[in-house]
Short mmCIF file of C-alpha atoms in Angstrom, two decimals:
data_model
loop_
_atom_site.label_atom_id
_atom_site.label_comp_id
_atom_site.label_asym_id
_atom_site.label_seq_id
_atom_site.Cartn_x
_atom_site.Cartn_y
_atom_site.Cartn_z
CA MET A 1130 -56.14 60.36 -90.74
CA PRO A 1131 -54.48 60.70 -94.15
CA THR A 1132 -53.68 64.29 -93.30
CA ARG A 1133 -52.03 63.22 -90.03
CA ILE A 1134 -49.97 60.58 -91.85
CA ALA A 1135 -48.85 63.13 -94.41
CA ILE A 1136 -47.81 65.53 -91.69
CA SER A 1137 -45.90 62.81 -89.85
CA ALA A 1138 -44.15 61.69 -92.99
CA GLY A 1139 -43.25 65.26 -93.85
CA THR A 1140 -41.90 65.84 -90.36
CA ARG A 1141 -39.75 62.71 -90.53
CA ALA A 1142 -38.47 63.75 -93.95
CA LEU A 1143 -37.63 67.22 -92.68
CA ARG A 1144 -35.81 65.79 -89.66
CA TYR A 1145 -33.89 63.38 -91.90
CA SER A 1146 -32.99 66.19 -94.29
CA ASN A 1147 -31.74 68.39 -91.43
CA ARG A 1148 -29.74 65.51 -89.98
CA THR A 1149 -28.21 64.83 -93.42
CA ARG A 1150 -27.16 68.47 -93.80
CA THR A 1151 -25.69 68.46 -90.29
CA VAL A 1152 -23.68 65.31 -91.01
CA SER A 1153 -22.55 66.74 -94.35
CA ARG A 1154 -21.42 69.96 -92.71
CA GLY A 1155 -19.59 67.92 -90.08
CA VAL A 1156 -17.85 65.83 -92.72
CA ARG A 1157 -16.87 68.90 -94.73
CA GLY A 1158 -15.72 70.68 -91.58
CA GLY A 1159 -13.67 67.67 -90.52
CA THR A 1160 -12.10 67.39 -93.97
CA TRP A 1161 -11.21 71.09 -93.92
CA ARG A 1162 -9.76 70.77 -90.42
CA ARG A 1163 -7.68 67.73 -91.38
CA GLY A 1164 -6.40 69.50 -94.51
CA HIS A 1165 -5.64 72.61 -92.47
CA VAL A 1166 -3.72 70.53 -89.90
CA ARG A 1167 -1.76 68.78 -92.63
CA SER A 1168 -0.85 72.08 -94.28
CA ARG A 1169 0.26 73.51 -90.94
CA THR A 1170 2.31 70.36 -90.30
CA ARG A 1171 4.04 70.68 -93.67
CA ALA A 1172 4.69 74.38 -93.07
CA GLY A 1173 6.12 73.56 -89.65
CA THR A 1174 8.40 70.91 -91.15
CA ALA A 1175 9.64 73.38 -93.77
CA GLY A 1176 10.25 75.99 -91.07
CA ARG A 1177 12.23 73.54 -88.95
CA ILE A 1178 14.35 72.61 -91.96
CA LEU A 1179 15.18 76.26 -92.56
CA ALA A 1180 16.00 76.77 -88.88
CA VAL A 1181 18.33 73.76 -88.78
CA ARG A 1182 20.04 74.80 -92.01
CA ALA A 1183 20.52 78.34 -90.71
CA GLY A 1184 22.26 76.95 -87.64
CA ILE A 1185 24.53 74.86 -89.86
CA ALA A 1186 25.22 77.65 -92.37
CA ILE A 1187 26.87 80.07 -89.94
CA PRO A 1188 29.80 77.84 -88.85
CA THR A 1189 30.10 76.45 -92.37
CA VAL A 1190 30.54 79.89 -93.93
CA VAL A 1191 33.04 80.89 -91.24
CA ALA A 1192 35.03 77.71 -91.90
CA VAL A 1193 34.96 78.29 -95.67
CA SER A 1194 36.28 81.83 -95.31
CA ALA A 1195 39.07 80.68 -92.97
CA ALA A 1196 40.02 77.87 -95.37
CA MET A 1197 40.18 80.37 -98.23
CA PHE A 1198 42.71 82.52 -96.38
CA ALA A 1199 44.75 79.45 -95.37
CA LEU A 1200 44.91 78.09 -98.91
CA ALA A 1201 45.67 81.50 -100.44
CA SER A 1202 48.55 82.04 -98.00
CA ALA A 1203 50.13 78.78 -99.20
CA SER A 1204 50.19 80.01 -102.80
CA PRO A 1205 53.67 80.62 -104.29
CA LEU A 1206 52.43 83.80 -105.96
CA ASP A 1207 53.53 87.15 -104.58
CA PRO A 1208 50.49 89.42 -104.13
CA LEU A 1209 52.77 92.46 -104.16
CA ALA A 1210 53.66 91.73 -107.78
CA ALA A 1211 49.99 92.00 -108.68
CA TYR A 1212 49.59 95.18 -106.67
CA LEU A 1213 52.54 96.92 -108.37
CA GLY A 1214 52.20 95.48 -111.86
CA ASP A 1215 55.00 96.66 -114.14
CA SER A 1216 56.53 98.71 -111.34
CA TYR A 1217 57.38 95.59 -109.34
CA GLN A 1218 60.70 95.00 -111.13
CA SER A 1219 61.89 98.58 -110.72
CA ALA A 1220 61.00 98.82 -107.01
CA THR A 1221 63.84 98.45 -104.55
CA LEU A 1222 63.86 95.94 -101.71
CA SER A 1223 63.15 98.63 -99.13
CA GLN A 1224 60.22 99.93 -101.17
CA ARG A 1225 58.83 96.42 -101.51
CA GLN A 1226 59.14 95.85 -97.79
CA GLN A 1227 57.37 99.11 -97.03
CA LEU A 1228 54.55 98.16 -99.35
CA ARG A 1229 54.32 94.68 -97.80
CA ASP A 1230 54.01 96.28 -94.38
CA ALA A 1231 51.39 98.72 -95.67
CA TYR A 1232 49.31 96.03 -97.41
CA GLY A 1233 49.93 93.44 -94.67
CA THR A 1234 50.91 90.71 -97.13
CA GLU A 1235 53.39 89.09 -94.71
CA GLN A 1236 51.07 88.71 -91.74
CA PRO A 1237 49.89 85.18 -90.85
CA TRP A 1238 46.76 84.02 -92.61
CA TYR A 1239 44.77 83.70 -89.39
CA THR A 1240 45.60 87.32 -88.51
CA ALA A 1241 44.50 88.48 -91.96
CA TRP A 1242 41.34 86.36 -91.71
CA TRP A 1243 40.43 87.68 -88.27
CA THR A 1244 40.97 91.27 -89.43
CA TRP A 1245 38.74 90.66 -92.45
CA LEU A 1246 36.05 88.97 -90.32
CA THR A 1247 35.93 91.76 -87.74
CA ASP A 1248 35.76 94.38 -90.49
CA LEU A 1249 32.96 92.40 -92.13
CA LEU A 1250 30.94 92.42 -88.91
CA HIS A 1251 31.25 96.21 -88.94
CA GLY A 1252 30.01 96.40 -92.55
CA ASP A 1253 33.42 96.88 -94.20
CA LEU A 1254 34.17 94.38 -96.96
CA GLY A 1255 37.62 95.78 -97.64
CA TRP A 1256 39.42 97.17 -100.67
CA SER A 1257 39.90 95.27 -103.94
CA SER A 1258 43.45 95.72 -105.21
CA THR A 1259 42.65 94.24 -108.62
CA GLN A 1260 39.60 96.43 -109.27
CA SER A 1261 40.91 99.50 -107.41
CA LEU A 1262 37.48 99.84 -105.82
CA PRO A 1263 35.85 98.94 -102.52
CA VAL A 1264 34.65 95.34 -102.53
CA SER A 1265 31.12 96.54 -101.78
CA THR A 1266 31.18 98.63 -104.95
CA VAL A 1267 32.46 95.69 -107.02
CA LEU A 1268 29.67 93.47 -105.70
CA ALA A 1269 27.03 96.14 -106.26
CA GLU A 1270 28.12 96.64 -109.88
CA ARG A 1271 28.73 93.02 -110.90
CA LEU A 1272 26.58 90.80 -108.71
CA PRO A 1273 23.21 91.79 -110.28
CA PHE A 1274 24.46 90.62 -113.70
CA THR A 1275 25.50 87.24 -112.29
CA LEU A 1276 22.36 86.76 -110.21
CA GLY A 1277 20.07 87.79 -113.05
CA LEU A 1278 21.72 85.49 -115.59
CA SER A 1279 22.01 82.51 -113.23
CA GLY A 1280 18.56 82.89 -111.72
CA LEU A 1281 16.79 83.19 -115.07
CA ALA A 1282 18.76 80.25 -116.47
CA LEU A 1283 17.78 78.08 -113.51
CA ILE A 1284 14.10 79.03 -113.85
CA LEU A 1285 14.07 78.29 -117.59
CA ALA A 1286 15.97 75.02 -117.12
CA THR A 1287 13.59 73.87 -114.39
CA ALA A 1288 10.47 74.76 -116.39
CA THR A 1289 11.82 73.02 -119.50
CA ALA A 1290 12.82 69.94 -117.50
CA VAL A 1291 9.41 69.68 -115.82
CA VAL A 1292 7.48 70.01 -119.09
CA LEU A 1293 9.64 67.70 -121.20
CA GLY A 1294 10.29 65.24 -118.37
CA SER A 1295 6.57 64.91 -117.62
CA SER A 1296 5.70 64.39 -121.29
CA ALA A 1297 8.51 61.88 -121.80
CA GLY A 1298 7.72 59.95 -118.62
CA MET A 1299 4.02 59.70 -119.43
CA ARG A 1300 4.89 58.27 -122.85
CA ARG A 1301 7.81 56.05 -121.88
CA GLY A 1302 9.50 54.47 -124.87
CA GLY A 1303 7.99 56.92 -127.34
CA LEU A 1304 9.75 59.20 -129.77
CA LEU A 1305 9.85 62.15 -127.37
CA ASP A 1306 11.18 59.96 -124.55
CA ARG A 1307 14.01 58.59 -126.70
CA ALA A 1308 14.88 62.04 -128.04
CA CYS A 1309 15.01 63.56 -124.55
CA SER A 1310 17.19 60.75 -123.24
CA VAL A 1311 19.66 61.03 -126.12
CA LEU A 1312 19.86 64.83 -126.00
CA SER A 1313 20.21 64.84 -122.21
CA ALA A 1314 23.06 62.36 -122.28
CA THR A 1315 24.75 64.32 -125.07
CA PHE A 1316 24.55 67.76 -123.47
CA ALA A 1317 25.47 66.37 -120.04
CA ALA A 1318 28.81 65.31 -121.54
CA VAL A 1319 29.47 68.63 -123.31
CA PRO A 1320 31.21 71.30 -121.18
CA PRO A 1321 29.52 74.71 -120.98
CA PHE A 1322 32.41 76.49 -122.71
CA VAL A 1323 31.97 74.24 -125.78
CA VAL A 1324 28.29 75.14 -125.99
CA SER A 1325 29.21 78.81 -125.57
CA LEU A 1326 31.82 78.71 -128.33
CA VAL A 1327 29.40 76.99 -130.71
CA LEU A 1328 26.73 79.62 -130.03
CA VAL A 1329 29.21 82.44 -130.59
CA SER A 1330 30.58 81.00 -133.82
CA VAL A 1331 27.14 80.24 -135.30
CA PHE A 1332 24.78 82.97 -134.10
CA ALA A 1333 27.17 85.83 -133.38
CA VAL A 1334 30.02 85.47 -135.91
CA THR A 1335 28.41 83.64 -138.85
CA LEU A 1336 24.77 84.76 -138.75
CA ARG A 1337 25.39 88.02 -136.84
CA TRP A 1338 22.06 87.72 -135.06
CA PHE A 1339 23.38 88.58 -131.61
CA PRO A 1340 26.35 90.48 -130.14
CA THR A 1341 29.49 88.51 -129.42
CA SER A 1342 30.31 89.74 -125.92
CA GLY A 1343 29.60 92.23 -123.15
CA ALA A 1344 26.27 93.63 -122.04
CA ARG A 1345 26.23 96.87 -124.07
CA ALA A 1346 27.54 98.24 -127.32
CA PRO A 1347 30.92 100.03 -127.17
CA GLY A 1348 30.56 103.67 -126.17
CA THR A 1349 26.99 103.32 -124.93
CA THR A 1350 25.42 103.08 -121.48
CA TYR A 1351 23.54 100.14 -120.08
CA SER A 1352 19.92 99.84 -121.19
CA ALA A 1353 17.26 97.17 -120.78
CA ALA A 1354 17.12 96.46 -124.52
CA GLY A 1355 20.91 96.29 -124.85
CA ILE A 1356 21.31 93.99 -121.85
CA ALA A 1357 18.53 91.71 -123.12
CA ALA A 1358 20.09 91.44 -126.59
CA HIS A 1359 23.53 90.65 -125.18
CA ALA A 1360 22.12 88.16 -122.66
CA VAL A 1361 20.42 85.84 -125.15
CA LEU A 1362 23.42 83.67 -126.02
CA PRO A 1363 24.91 83.36 -122.52
CA LEU A 1364 21.44 82.62 -121.17
CA ILE A 1365 20.95 79.82 -123.71
CA ALA A 1366 24.38 78.38 -122.96
CA LEU A 1367 23.84 78.36 -119.20
CA THR A 1368 20.28 77.02 -119.49
CA VAL A 1369 21.32 74.17 -121.77
CA SER A 1370 24.05 73.15 -119.33
CA GLN A 1371 21.49 72.82 -116.50
CA ILE A 1372 18.68 70.99 -118.31
CA PRO A 1373 20.06 67.41 -118.74
CA TRP A 1374 20.17 66.22 -115.11
CA LEU A 1375 16.95 67.98 -114.16
CA LEU A 1376 15.18 66.50 -117.18
CA LEU A 1377 16.39 62.96 -116.48
CA ALA A 1378 15.42 63.25 -112.81
CA MET A 1379 11.93 64.51 -113.66
CA ARG A 1380 11.43 61.81 -116.26
CA ALA A 1381 12.51 59.07 -113.82
CA ALA A 1382 10.21 60.44 -111.11
CA VAL A 1383 7.24 60.49 -113.49
CA VAL A 1384 7.93 56.91 -114.60
CA ASP A 1385 8.05 55.74 -110.98
CA SER A 1386 4.83 57.59 -110.22
CA THR A 1387 2.95 56.09 -113.16
CA GLU A 1388 3.80 52.62 -111.86
CA SER A 1389 2.41 53.29 -108.38
CA ASP A 1390 -0.79 51.78 -107.05
CA ALA A 1391 -2.45 55.18 -106.71
CA VAL A 1392 -2.02 55.96 -110.40
CA ARG A 1393 -3.20 52.47 -111.39
CA ALA A 1394 -6.31 53.00 -109.29
CA ALA A 1395 -6.90 56.38 -110.92
CA ARG A 1396 -6.63 54.82 -114.36
CA SER A 1397 -9.09 52.12 -113.37
CA ARG A 1398 -11.55 54.92 -112.55
CA GLY A 1399 -11.13 56.31 -116.07
CA ILE A 1400 -8.72 59.17 -115.30
CA TYR A 1401 -6.21 59.72 -118.11
CA GLY A 1402 -4.20 62.46 -119.80
CA TRP A 1403 -3.82 65.88 -118.26
CA ALA A 1404 -6.17 65.11 -115.35
CA LEU A 1405 -4.03 62.11 -114.37
CA LEU A 1406 -0.80 64.06 -114.71
CA ARG A 1407 -2.02 67.09 -112.77
CA GLY A 1408 -3.88 65.28 -110.00
CA HIS A 1409 -1.85 62.14 -109.39
CA VAL A 1410 1.56 62.19 -111.09
CA LEU A 1411 2.97 65.71 -110.72
CA PRO A 1412 2.40 66.09 -106.94
CA THR A 1413 4.74 63.18 -106.24
CA SER A 1414 7.15 63.79 -109.13
CA VAL A 1415 8.05 67.46 -108.68
CA ALA A 1416 9.48 66.98 -105.18
CA PRO A 1417 12.57 64.96 -106.28
CA THR A 1418 13.32 67.55 -108.95
CA LEU A 1419 13.10 70.37 -106.40
CA ALA A 1420 15.45 68.46 -104.10
CA LEU A 1421 17.90 68.10 -106.97
CA LEU A 1422 18.01 71.86 -107.53
CA GLY A 1423 19.96 72.41 -104.32
CA THR A 1424 22.64 69.91 -105.31
CA ARG A 1425 23.05 71.49 -108.77
CA LEU A 1426 23.84 75.00 -107.48
CA PRO A 1427 27.64 74.46 -107.33
CA GLU A 1428 27.56 73.38 -110.98
CA LEU A 1429 25.41 76.41 -111.80
CA ILE A 1430 27.96 78.74 -110.19
CA ALA A 1431 30.86 77.08 -111.99
CA GLY A 1432 28.97 77.11 -115.28
CA ALA A 1433 28.08 80.76 -114.84
CA ALA A 1434 31.75 81.63 -114.31
CA ILE A 1435 32.72 79.83 -117.53
CA VAL A 1436 29.89 81.30 -119.59
CA GLU A 1437 30.56 84.83 -118.32
CA THR A 1438 34.23 84.49 -119.23
CA VAL A 1439 33.49 83.29 -122.78
CA PHE A 1440 30.88 85.99 -123.46
CA GLY A 1441 32.61 88.78 -121.56
CA TRP A 1442 29.54 89.17 -119.37
CA PRO A 1443 30.18 91.87 -116.73
CA GLY A 1444 29.42 89.59 -113.81
CA MET A 1445 31.54 88.24 -110.99
CA ALA A 1446 33.48 85.68 -113.05
CA ASN A 1447 36.13 88.03 -114.42
CA ALA A 1448 36.60 89.69 -111.03
CA LEU A 1449 36.86 86.28 -109.35
CA VAL A 1450 39.54 85.07 -111.77
CA GLN A 1451 41.56 88.26 -111.37
CA SER A 1452 41.31 88.16 -107.58
CA ALA A 1453 42.48 84.54 -107.49
CA ALA A 1454 45.45 85.20 -109.80
CA ALA A 1455 46.51 88.31 -107.86
CA LEU A 1456 45.65 87.01 -104.37
CA ASP A 1457 43.17 89.81 -103.81
CA PHE A 1458 42.17 88.52 -100.38
CA SER A 1459 39.28 90.89 -99.75
CA LEU A 1460 37.52 90.20 -103.04
CA MET A 1461 38.33 86.48 -102.91
CA ALA A 1462 36.88 86.17 -99.42
CA ALA A 1463 33.72 88.07 -100.36
CA THR A 1464 33.05 86.06 -103.52
CA THR A 1465 33.88 82.72 -101.89
CA THR A 1466 31.66 83.44 -98.91
CA ALA A 1467 28.84 84.63 -101.18
CA ALA A 1468 29.10 81.44 -103.27
CA ALA A 1469 29.00 79.27 -100.14
CA LEU A 1470 25.97 81.17 -98.86
CA ALA A 1471 24.21 80.77 -102.22
CA VAL A 1472 24.76 77.01 -102.22
CA LEU A 1473 23.60 76.59 -98.61
CA LEU A 1474 20.58 78.85 -99.11
CA GLY A 1475 19.55 77.13 -102.33
CA SER A 1476 19.85 73.68 -100.77
CA ALA A 1477 17.82 74.74 -97.73
CA LEU A 1478 15.08 76.32 -99.84
CA SER A 1479 14.81 73.27 -102.12
CA ASP A 1480 14.51 70.93 -99.12
CA ALA A 1481 11.96 73.22 -97.47
CA ALA A 1482 9.93 73.38 -100.68
CA THR A 1483 10.03 69.58 -100.90
CA ALA A 1484 8.75 69.28 -97.33
CA ALA A 1485 5.99 71.80 -98.02
CA ILE A 1486 4.82 69.91 -101.12
CA ASP A 1487 5.30 66.29 -100.07
CA PRO A 1488 3.62 65.38 -96.74
CA ARG A 1489 5.77 62.24 -96.48
CA VAL A 1490 8.89 64.30 -95.74
CA ARG A 1491 9.66 64.54 -92.03
CA ILE A 1492 12.64 65.56 -89.92
CA ALA A 1493 14.19 62.61 -88.14
CA ALA A 1494 14.13 62.99 -84.38
#
């Protein structure tokens, strides 16, 4: 009899243990399936955002390019004077008229725009009169310098803003929080060209630590070491100009998150410090900062143009200024369209990243 009881008890225990493992596997499987469905839902929301933005971007870019030609045609400047340079005054009226007919400077803006658009669809970006090169060659030579400087500055500014903003928001009212607020307000009010001039005068002219301008030494070819040495000061200037608003936004998001019920509940369970920041504060605080990145891209482009001009960086800024002053329609249209595409693409990617991170983001029906 005792043996039979022991066997029965063991059998019941084994059945209970098997049932417990089955329930546990079911719970884990259900949790995995729910997490998988949520991740697919967030990915689908991000994909729909990108699709909607792509549909909006095409007519927007077309409208921007048409507006550029319309505004340039209303300029009182004579593009032929820029084409001829010093020879403009010595040219006769008949020679000027022949050149106008050859360059097509007197045709209506919509005709010039349609010609440029059809050539663009065939892969021809036109000829730059200011650079005396095909526009495709100008973009291939100068655009990597602008994209490299701007992209690296945005990455550094975002990383700095996330680190400092998180630390300041977690210790609201502390020394670091007050210092970040004061410095952010100060640098937000200082134009990028002022920061650039201060860096040049201190670190390039006075201390002679870095080159003053360009991306290579005179008489030398481009090299990775030379470009890196020349890029330090413009990179610092452009990064500093982007940090303030990102830092303040990240700090405000962290402060709001620390006051939420979820964070209070986590603290009541004894979660503090890095574990609280990583598991409960950052997931809801990074999304607003990512959304802000898309709205800051126009300022980044404008700041990059100013910084490149001050430091003589061989990017698109100098070519853009020359094309605007000389009414170089082909180069102006290409740079304006590229800037519009960059802003639209950056805004779409930031919104898609926000939707992928934050499950609360949805597309309104």
